[in-house]
Coordinates of C-alpha atoms in Angstrom, one line a residue:
M1 CA 0.0 0.0 0.0
R2 CA 2.8 2.4 0.9
A3 CA 4.5 1.7 -2.4
R4 CA 1.4 2.6 -4.4
H5 CA 1.0 5.7 -2.3
L6 CA 4.6 6.8 -3.3
V7 CA 3.8 6.1 -6.9
A8 CA 0.8 8.3 -6.6
Q9 CA 3.0 11.1 -5.3
G10 CA 5.2 10.9 -8.4
K11 CA 7.8 8.2 -7.6
T12 CA 8.6 5.6 -10.2
P13 CA 7.7 2.0 -9.3
A14 CA 11.4 1.2 -8.9
Q15 CA 11.9 4.2 -6.6
A16 CA 8.9 3.3 -4.5
L17 CA 10.0 -0.3 -4.2
A18 CA 13.5 0.8 -3.1
Q19 CA 12.0 2.8 -0.3
T20 CA 9.7 0.1 0.9
L21 CA 11.7 -3.1 0.7
P22 CA 12.7 -4.5 4.1
D23 CA 16.5 -4.5 4.8
G24 CA 18.3 -7.6 3.5
A25 CA 15.6 -8.5 1.0
S26 CA 16.8 -11.0 -1.6
A27 CA 16.9 -10.2 -5.3
D28 CA 14.2 -12.9 -5.9
F29 CA 11.9 -11.2 -3.3
A30 CA 12.5 -7.8 -4.9
T31 CA 11.7 -9.1 -8.3
I32 CA 8.4 -10.7 -7.2
R33 CA 7.5 -7.6 -5.3
Y34 CA 8.2 -5.4 -8.3
Q35 CA 6.0 -7.6 -10.5
Q36 CA 3.2 -7.5 -7.9
L37 CA 3.5 -3.7 -7.7
A38 CA 3.5 -3.3 -11.5
A39 CA 0.4 -5.6 -11.8
E40 CA -1.4 -3.7 -9.0
L41 CA -0.7 -0.4 -10.7
G42 CA -2.2 -1.9 -13.9
G43 CA -5.3 -2.9 -11.9
L44 CA -4.7 -6.7 -12.2
P45 CA -3.7 -9.5 -9.8
L46 CA -0.2 -10.8 -10.5
E47 CA -1.5 -14.2 -11.7
I48 CA -3.7 -12.6 -14.4
D49 CA -1.0 -10.1 -15.3
R50 CA 1.5 -12.9 -15.9
L51 CA -1.0 -14.6 -18.2
L52 CA -1.5 -11.5 -20.3
Q53 CA 2.3 -11.2 -20.7
D54 CA 2.3 -14.6 -22.4
P55 CA 2.4 -13.9 -26.2
K56 CA 0.3 -17.1 -26.8
V57 CA -2.6 -15.9 -24.7
S58 CA -5.4 -14.0 -26.4
D59 CA -8.1 -14.1 -23.8
V60 CA -8.3 -14.4 -20.0
L61 CA -11.8 -14.9 -18.5
V62 CA -12.9 -14.9 -14.9
N63 CA -16.4 -16.3 -14.2
K64 CA -16.3 -17.1 -10.5
P65 CA -13.9 -17.4 -7.6
G66 CA -11.1 -20.0 -7.8
E67 CA -10.8 -20.4 -11.5
I68 CA -9.6 -18.7 -14.7
W69 CA -10.3 -19.6 -18.3
V70 CA -7.4 -19.0 -20.8
D71 CA -7.3 -19.1 -24.6
R72 CA -3.8 -19.8 -26.0
G73 CA -5.1 -20.2 -29.6
K74 CA -6.4 -23.7 -29.2
G75 CA -9.7 -23.0 -27.4
L76 CA -10.4 -22.2 -23.8
E77 CA -8.7 -24.1 -21.0
R78 CA -9.6 -24.0 -17.3
R79 CA -7.0 -23.5 -14.6
P80 CA -7.3 -23.0 -10.9
A81 CA -6.4 -19.6 -9.5
Q82 CA -6.0 -17.8 -6.2
L83 CA -7.8 -14.6 -6.8
P84 CA -8.7 -11.7 -4.4
D85 CA -12.4 -10.8 -3.8
L86 CA -13.8 -10.6 -7.3
R87 CA -15.8 -7.4 -6.7
E88 CA -12.8 -5.6 -5.2
M89 CA -10.7 -6.9 -8.2
A90 CA -13.3 -5.6 -10.7
M91 CA -13.3 -2.2 -9.0
K92 CA -9.5 -1.9 -9.2
I93 CA -9.6 -2.8 -12.9
A94 CA -12.3 -0.3 -13.6
S95 CA -10.3 2.4 -11.7
A96 CA -7.2 1.6 -13.7
C97 CA -9.3 2.0 -16.9
G98 CA -10.6 5.3 -15.7
R99 CA -14.2 4.1 -16.1
R100 CA -17.2 4.1 -13.7
L101 CA -18.4 0.8 -12.3
D102 CA -21.0 0.5 -9.5
D103 CA -24.5 -0.8 -8.9
A104 CA -25.9 2.0 -11.0
N105 CA -23.5 1.2 -13.9
P106 CA -22.9 -2.6 -13.6
I107 CA -21.4 -3.0 -17.1
M108 CA -18.1 -1.6 -18.1
D109 CA -15.9 -1.6 -21.3
G110 CA -12.4 -0.2 -21.0
K111 CA -8.8 -0.5 -21.8
L112 CA -6.0 -1.0 -19.2
P113 CA -2.8 1.0 -19.2
G114 CA -1.0 -2.0 -20.5
G115 CA -3.3 -2.1 -23.5
A116 CA -5.5 -5.1 -22.7
R117 CA -9.2 -4.6 -23.4
V118 CA -11.6 -5.5 -20.5
N119 CA -15.3 -6.0 -20.0
I120 CA -16.8 -6.3 -16.5
V121 CA -20.3 -7.3 -15.5
L122 CA -21.5 -7.0 -11.8
P123 CA -24.2 -8.8 -9.9
P124 CA -27.2 -9.0 -10.0
L125 CA -26.8 -9.2 -13.7
V126 CA -24.6 -12.3 -13.1
A127 CA -24.0 -14.6 -10.2
Y128 CA -20.4 -13.4 -9.6
P129 CA -18.5 -10.4 -10.9
T130 CA -17.4 -11.5 -14.4
V131 CA -14.2 -10.2 -16.0
S132 CA -13.3 -10.7 -19.7
L133 CA -9.8 -9.6 -20.8
R134 CA -8.5 -9.5 -24.4
A135 CA -4.7 -9.5 -24.5
F136 CA -2.8 -6.7 -26.1
S137 CA 0.2 -7.5 -28.4
E138 CA 3.0 -4.9 -28.6
D139 CA 3.9 -6.2 -32.1
A140 CA 1.1 -5.6 -34.6
F141 CA 0.9 -8.2 -37.3
S142 CA 1.9 -7.2 -40.8
Y143 CA 0.0 -8.4 -43.8
A144 CA 2.8 -10.8 -44.7
D145 CA 2.5 -12.4 -41.2
L146 CA -1.1 -13.3 -42.1
C147 CA -0.4 -14.7 -45.5
G148 CA -0.5 -18.5 -45.6
G149 CA -2.6 -18.5 -42.4
M150 CA -5.5 -16.1 -42.0
V151 CA -5.3 -15.1 -45.6
S152 CA -4.9 -17.8 -48.3
L153 CA -1.7 -17.4 -50.4
R154 CA -3.8 -17.8 -53.5
I155 CA -5.8 -14.6 -52.8
A156 CA -3.4 -12.5 -50.7
P157 CA -2.0 -10.4 -53.6
L158 CA -5.5 -9.8 -55.0
L159 CA -6.9 -8.6 -51.7
R160 CA -3.9 -6.4 -51.1
R161 CA -4.2 -4.7 -54.5
L162 CA -8.0 -4.2 -54.1
F163 CA -7.4 -2.6 -50.7
L164 CA -4.6 -0.3 -52.0
G165 CA -6.8 0.5 -55.0
G166 CA -9.4 2.3 -52.9
V167 CA -12.2 -0.3 -52.7
S168 CA -14.5 0.3 -49.7
G169 CA -15.8 -2.6 -47.7
L170 CA -16.6 -4.4 -44.5
I171 CA -14.9 -7.2 -42.6
S172 CA -17.4 -9.4 -40.8
G173 CA -17.2 -12.3 -38.4
A174 CA -18.0 -13.4 -34.9
T175 CA -16.1 -12.3 -31.8
G176 CA -12.5 -13.4 -31.8
T177 CA -12.2 -14.2 -35.5
G178 CA -9.5 -11.6 -36.1
K179 CA -11.4 -8.8 -37.8
T180 CA -9.4 -6.1 -36.2
T181 CA -6.1 -8.0 -36.8
L182 CA -6.8 -8.3 -40.5
L183 CA -7.9 -4.7 -40.9
G184 CA -4.9 -3.5 -39.1
A185 CA -2.5 -5.6 -41.2
L186 CA -4.2 -4.3 -44.4
L187 CA -3.9 -0.7 -43.2
G188 CA -0.2 -1.2 -42.8
E189 CA 0.1 -1.7 -46.5
I190 CA -1.2 1.7 -47.4
P191 CA 1.5 4.1 -48.7
P192 CA 3.0 6.4 -46.0
N193 CA 1.8 9.6 -47.7
Q194 CA -1.8 8.7 -46.9
R195 CA -3.5 9.8 -43.6
I196 CA -5.5 7.2 -41.8
I197 CA -8.2 8.2 -39.2
C198 CA -9.3 5.3 -37.0
V199 CA -12.5 5.6 -35.0
E200 CA -13.1 3.0 -32.3
E201 CA -15.0 2.4 -29.0
V202 CA -11.7 1.3 -27.4
S203 CA -8.5 1.9 -29.4
E204 CA -7.3 -1.5 -30.7
L205 CA -6.2 -0.8 -34.3
R206 CA -2.4 -0.4 -34.4
P207 CA -1.3 -0.6 -38.1
R208 CA 2.3 -0.4 -39.0
H209 CA 1.9 3.0 -40.6
P210 CA 3.6 6.3 -39.9
H211 CA 0.5 8.5 -40.2
V212 CA -2.4 7.2 -38.1
V213 CA -4.7 9.2 -35.9
S214 CA -6.8 7.1 -33.4
L215 CA -10.0 8.4 -32.0
S216 CA -11.8 6.7 -29.1
E217 CA -15.2 7.4 -27.6
R218 CA -15.6 8.7 -24.1
K219 CA -18.2 7.5 -21.6
P220 CA -20.2 10.0 -19.5
N221 CA -18.8 11.0 -16.1
L222 CA -20.6 10.5 -12.8
E223 CA -22.9 13.5 -13.5
G224 CA -23.8 11.9 -16.9
A225 CA -22.0 14.6 -18.9
G226 CA -19.0 14.7 -21.1
A227 CA -19.8 11.7 -23.3
V228 CA -18.4 11.6 -26.9
T229 CA -20.0 9.0 -29.1
L230 CA -18.7 7.1 -32.1
A231 CA -21.1 9.0 -34.3
E232 CA -19.7 12.3 -33.1
L233 CA -16.1 11.0 -33.7
V234 CA -17.0 9.9 -37.2
R235 CA -18.3 13.4 -38.0
A236 CA -15.2 14.9 -36.5
A237 CA -12.9 12.6 -38.5
L238 CA -14.4 13.9 -41.7
R239 CA -13.0 17.3 -40.9
M240 CA -9.5 15.9 -40.2
R241 CA -8.5 15.4 -43.9
P242 CA -8.6 11.6 -43.9
D243 CA -7.3 9.7 -46.9
R244 CA -8.6 6.5 -45.3
L245 CA -11.5 6.5 -42.8
V246 CA -11.8 3.4 -40.6
V247 CA -14.4 2.5 -38.0
G248 CA -13.0 -0.2 -35.8
E249 CA -16.5 -1.7 -35.2
C250 CA -19.8 -0.5 -36.6
R251 CA -22.3 -1.4 -34.0
G252 CA -24.8 1.4 -33.5
R253 CA -25.9 4.9 -34.6
E254 CA -22.5 5.7 -36.1
V255 CA -23.5 3.6 -39.1
R256 CA -25.4 6.6 -40.5
D257 CA -22.3 8.8 -40.4
M258 CA -20.1 6.0 -41.7
L259 CA -22.3 5.3 -44.7
A260 CA -22.6 9.1 -45.4
A261 CA -18.8 9.4 -45.3
M262 CA -18.4 6.5 -47.7
N263 CA -20.8 8.2 -50.1
T264 CA -19.0 11.6 -50.1
G265 CA -15.8 10.7 -51.9
H266 CA -13.9 9.0 -49.1
A267 CA -12.7 6.0 -51.1
G268 CA -11.1 3.1 -49.3
A269 CA -13.2 3.4 -46.1
W270 CA -13.5 0.2 -44.1
A271 CA -15.2 -1.0 -40.9
T272 CA -15.7 -4.3 -39.1
I273 CA -19.1 -5.7 -38.2
H274 CA -20.5 -8.7 -36.3
A275 CA -22.3 -11.1 -38.6
N276 CA -22.8 -14.9 -39.0
S277 CA -21.9 -14.9 -42.7
A278 CA -21.4 -12.5 -45.6
Q279 CA -25.0 -13.2 -46.6
D280 CA -26.2 -11.9 -43.2
V281 CA -24.4 -8.5 -43.5
P282 CA -27.4 -6.7 -45.1
A283 CA -29.7 -7.8 -42.3
R284 CA -27.2 -6.6 -39.7
L285 CA -26.8 -3.3 -41.5
A286 CA -30.5 -2.8 -41.6
A287 CA -30.7 -3.4 -37.8
L288 CA -28.0 -0.9 -37.2
G289 CA -29.6 1.6 -39.5
A290 CA -32.9 1.3 -37.6
S291 CA -31.0 2.2 -34.4
A292 CA -29.9 5.4 -36.2
H293 CA -33.5 6.1 -37.3
M294 CA -32.8 5.2 -40.9
S295 CA -35.5 3.4 -42.9
Q296 CA -34.6 0.1 -44.5
Q297 CA -34.7 1.6 -47.9
E298 CA -32.4 4.5 -46.9
T299 CA -29.9 2.0 -45.4
F300 CA -30.0 -0.2 -48.5
L301 CA -29.5 2.8 -50.8
Q302 CA -26.6 4.2 -48.8
A303 CA -24.8 0.9 -48.2
G304 CA -25.4 -0.4 -51.8
S305 CA -23.8 2.7 -53.1
A306 CA -20.9 2.8 -50.6
I307 CA -19.8 -0.7 -49.9
Q308 CA -18.2 -2.8 -52.6
L309 CA -16.4 -5.7 -50.9
L310 CA -17.3 -8.1 -48.0
L311 CA -14.7 -10.2 -46.3
H312 CA -16.0 -12.8 -43.8
L313 CA -13.8 -14.4 -41.2
R314 CA -14.3 -17.7 -39.5
R315 CA -12.8 -19.3 -36.3
E316 CA -12.8 -23.0 -35.8
R317 CA -10.6 -25.3 -33.8
G318 CA -8.1 -22.5 -33.0
R319 CA -7.8 -21.4 -36.6
R320 CA -8.9 -18.1 -38.0
W321 CA -9.2 -17.4 -41.7
V322 CA -10.9 -15.4 -44.5
E323 CA -13.7 -17.8 -45.4
E324 CA -15.8 -15.8 -47.8
I325 CA -15.3 -13.0 -50.3
A326 CA -18.4 -11.4 -51.7
L327 CA -19.5 -8.3 -53.5
L328 CA -22.4 -6.0 -52.4
S329 CA -24.4 -4.9 -55.4
A330 CA -26.0 -1.5 -55.9
D331 CA -29.4 -3.1 -55.1
F332 CA -28.0 -4.4 -51.8
Q333 CA -27.6 -8.0 -52.9
V334 CA -24.7 -10.1 -51.6
L335 CA -22.9 -11.8 -54.5
P336 CA -20.6 -14.6 -53.4
A337 CA -17.3 -14.5 -55.3
A338 CA -15.1 -17.1 -53.5
R339 CA -15.1 -19.5 -50.6
I340 CA -11.9 -20.4 -48.9
S341 CA -11.2 -23.5 -46.8
A342 CA -9.1 -23.6 -43.6
D343 CA -6.2 -25.0 -45.6
G344 CA -6.2 -22.2 -48.1
R345 CA -8.0 -23.8 -51.0
V346 CA -10.1 -21.3 -52.9
R347 CA -13.3 -22.1 -54.9
C348 CA -14.8 -19.6 -57.3
M349 CA -18.5 -18.8 -56.8
A350 CA -21.1 -17.1 -59.0
A351 CA -19.7 -13.6 -58.8
W352 CA -16.0 -14.5 -59.4
S353 CA -16.1 -12.7 -62.8
E354 CA -17.5 -9.6 -61.2
F355 CA -14.9 -9.8 -58.5
M356 CA -12.1 -9.8 -61.1
A357 CA -13.8 -7.0 -63.0
L358 CA -13.6 -4.9 -59.8
A359 CA -10.0 -5.8 -59.6
R360 CA -9.4 -4.6 -63.1
E361 CA -11.3 -1.3 -62.4
Q362 CA -9.2 -0.5 -59.3
V363 CA -5.7 -1.6 -60.2
G364 CA -5.5 -1.9 -63.9
N365 CA -6.2 -4.5 -66.6
F366 CA -5.9 -8.1 -65.5
E367 CA -6.0 -10.4 -68.5
V368 CA -7.9 -13.1 -66.6
P369 CA -10.4 -15.5 -68.3
D370 CA -13.8 -15.9 -66.7
A371 CA -14.1 -18.9 -64.4
D372 CA -17.0 -21.3 -64.3
V373 CA -18.8 -21.6 -61.0
G374 CA -17.1 -24.2 -58.9
D375 CA -13.8 -24.1 -60.7
L376 CA -10.7 -23.7 -58.5
V377 CA -9.3 -20.3 -58.5
D378 CA -6.0 -21.8 -59.7
N379 CA -7.6 -22.5 -63.1
S380 CA -8.4 -18.8 -63.7
L381 CA -5.2 -17.1 -62.6
G382 CA -2.7 -18.3 -65.1
D383 CA -2.3 -14.9 -66.8
L384 CA -1.8 -13.2 -63.4
A385 CA 1.6 -14.8 -62.8
G386 CA 3.6 -11.6 -63.4
N387 CA 1.2 -9.4 -61.5
C388 CA 1.1 -11.7 -58.5
A389 CA 4.9 -12.2 -58.4
A390 CA 5.3 -8.4 -58.3
E391 CA 2.7 -8.1 -55.5
W392 CA 4.3 -10.9 -53.5
S393 CA 7.6 -9.0 -53.7
G394 CA 5.8 -6.0 -52.3
I395 CA 4.3 -8.0 -49.4
T396 CA 7.6 -9.6 -48.4
A397 CA 9.7 -6.4 -48.7
G398 CA 11.5 -5.5 -45.5
F399 CA 11.8 -9.0 -44.1
P400 CA 15.3 -10.1 -43.1
E401 CA 16.9 -12.5 -45.5
G402 CA 15.6 -16.1 -44.9
E403 CA 12.7 -15.0 -42.8
A404 CA 10.2 -13.9 -45.4
P405 CA 7.2 -16.1 -46.0
V406 CA 7.6 -18.5 -48.9
A407 CA 5.8 -17.5 -52.1
P408 CA 2.9 -19.8 -53.1
P409 CA 3.3 -22.6 -55.6
A410 CA 1.7 -22.7 -59.1
P411 CA -0.1 -20.9 -60.7
W412 CA 2.3 -18.1 -59.6

């Protein structure tokens, strides 16, 4: 307690620890005490803090006393834990996030100083205080890191060129499928002379790009004043000279301003959205539009004019990948272009020809024959060998020799 008090007075954790350690304390004791102090300052018990430091851990969940659920990329695993009183722990976490949490406001979303995203729900909404933590990685993924895993090697260059060409779209999927990861990686491919404005509820997008401005919404204070909503931030972003406007997650009334922005000359605007499949995106947009007092016809007209490409992600057995590529027509119809399996095999769908036409329109003339429905994409990319080889060189540029991902086999 005294060490935390000294830190509050302006001392560094190391200085506070040096003044509070007992005489003759061993190096091991000092190390453990420093870790405890650092975790406490971050609002977390040491055991949870250590888990979040593990680069393999993506989520840490606390449902009741005595146990923690951890996701290391292969599904949730239960482990015993010695935790303090859960309500007290929840209050400390909320305080570290600078957010209000009490009986009048029993649900909280926030971000810890270390970067982890946190959601807390208090009784009586649940039996015990429930804490859900999403780990924060210091090293953002590059697009090349995702090629061959989340993004099939057979479509990686095409998606990159469409993104760079200024196509606007949505990335859909369930929670934890990697929507933010993929969007951040693609944003990292944008030329450095373009300005990216990211609007999010809690700042998560961290593209490897030199000119990024991140805007995060603000919750109201104890008096109910001072709130800044995502919709207000989207409107503010339009006055900040964006080359690319990105909404981290479109989930409410901000959909009106986002669609308006995408229809006023802001090419290459992207957002993420929760949906079960690419086919379900129109229904989801209609529901969001209703929350913004937009009629279904208004939503359909705005979205059909603004959104060109849909990428749907799937998570299964610890793997995350782009499963569907679809186009959104002007009359708000979803046109399936390709379906990708977990092992990277790509099957052309009915709108494959339209998908390639969009690629020609954005990034130049691709001499690609039309593919029959059901044909493998390999059979329709023979004439793209030179283009894709050049794109692959762009993707892998900057990797140390011997560490770049291996270029895909034929047809490239």
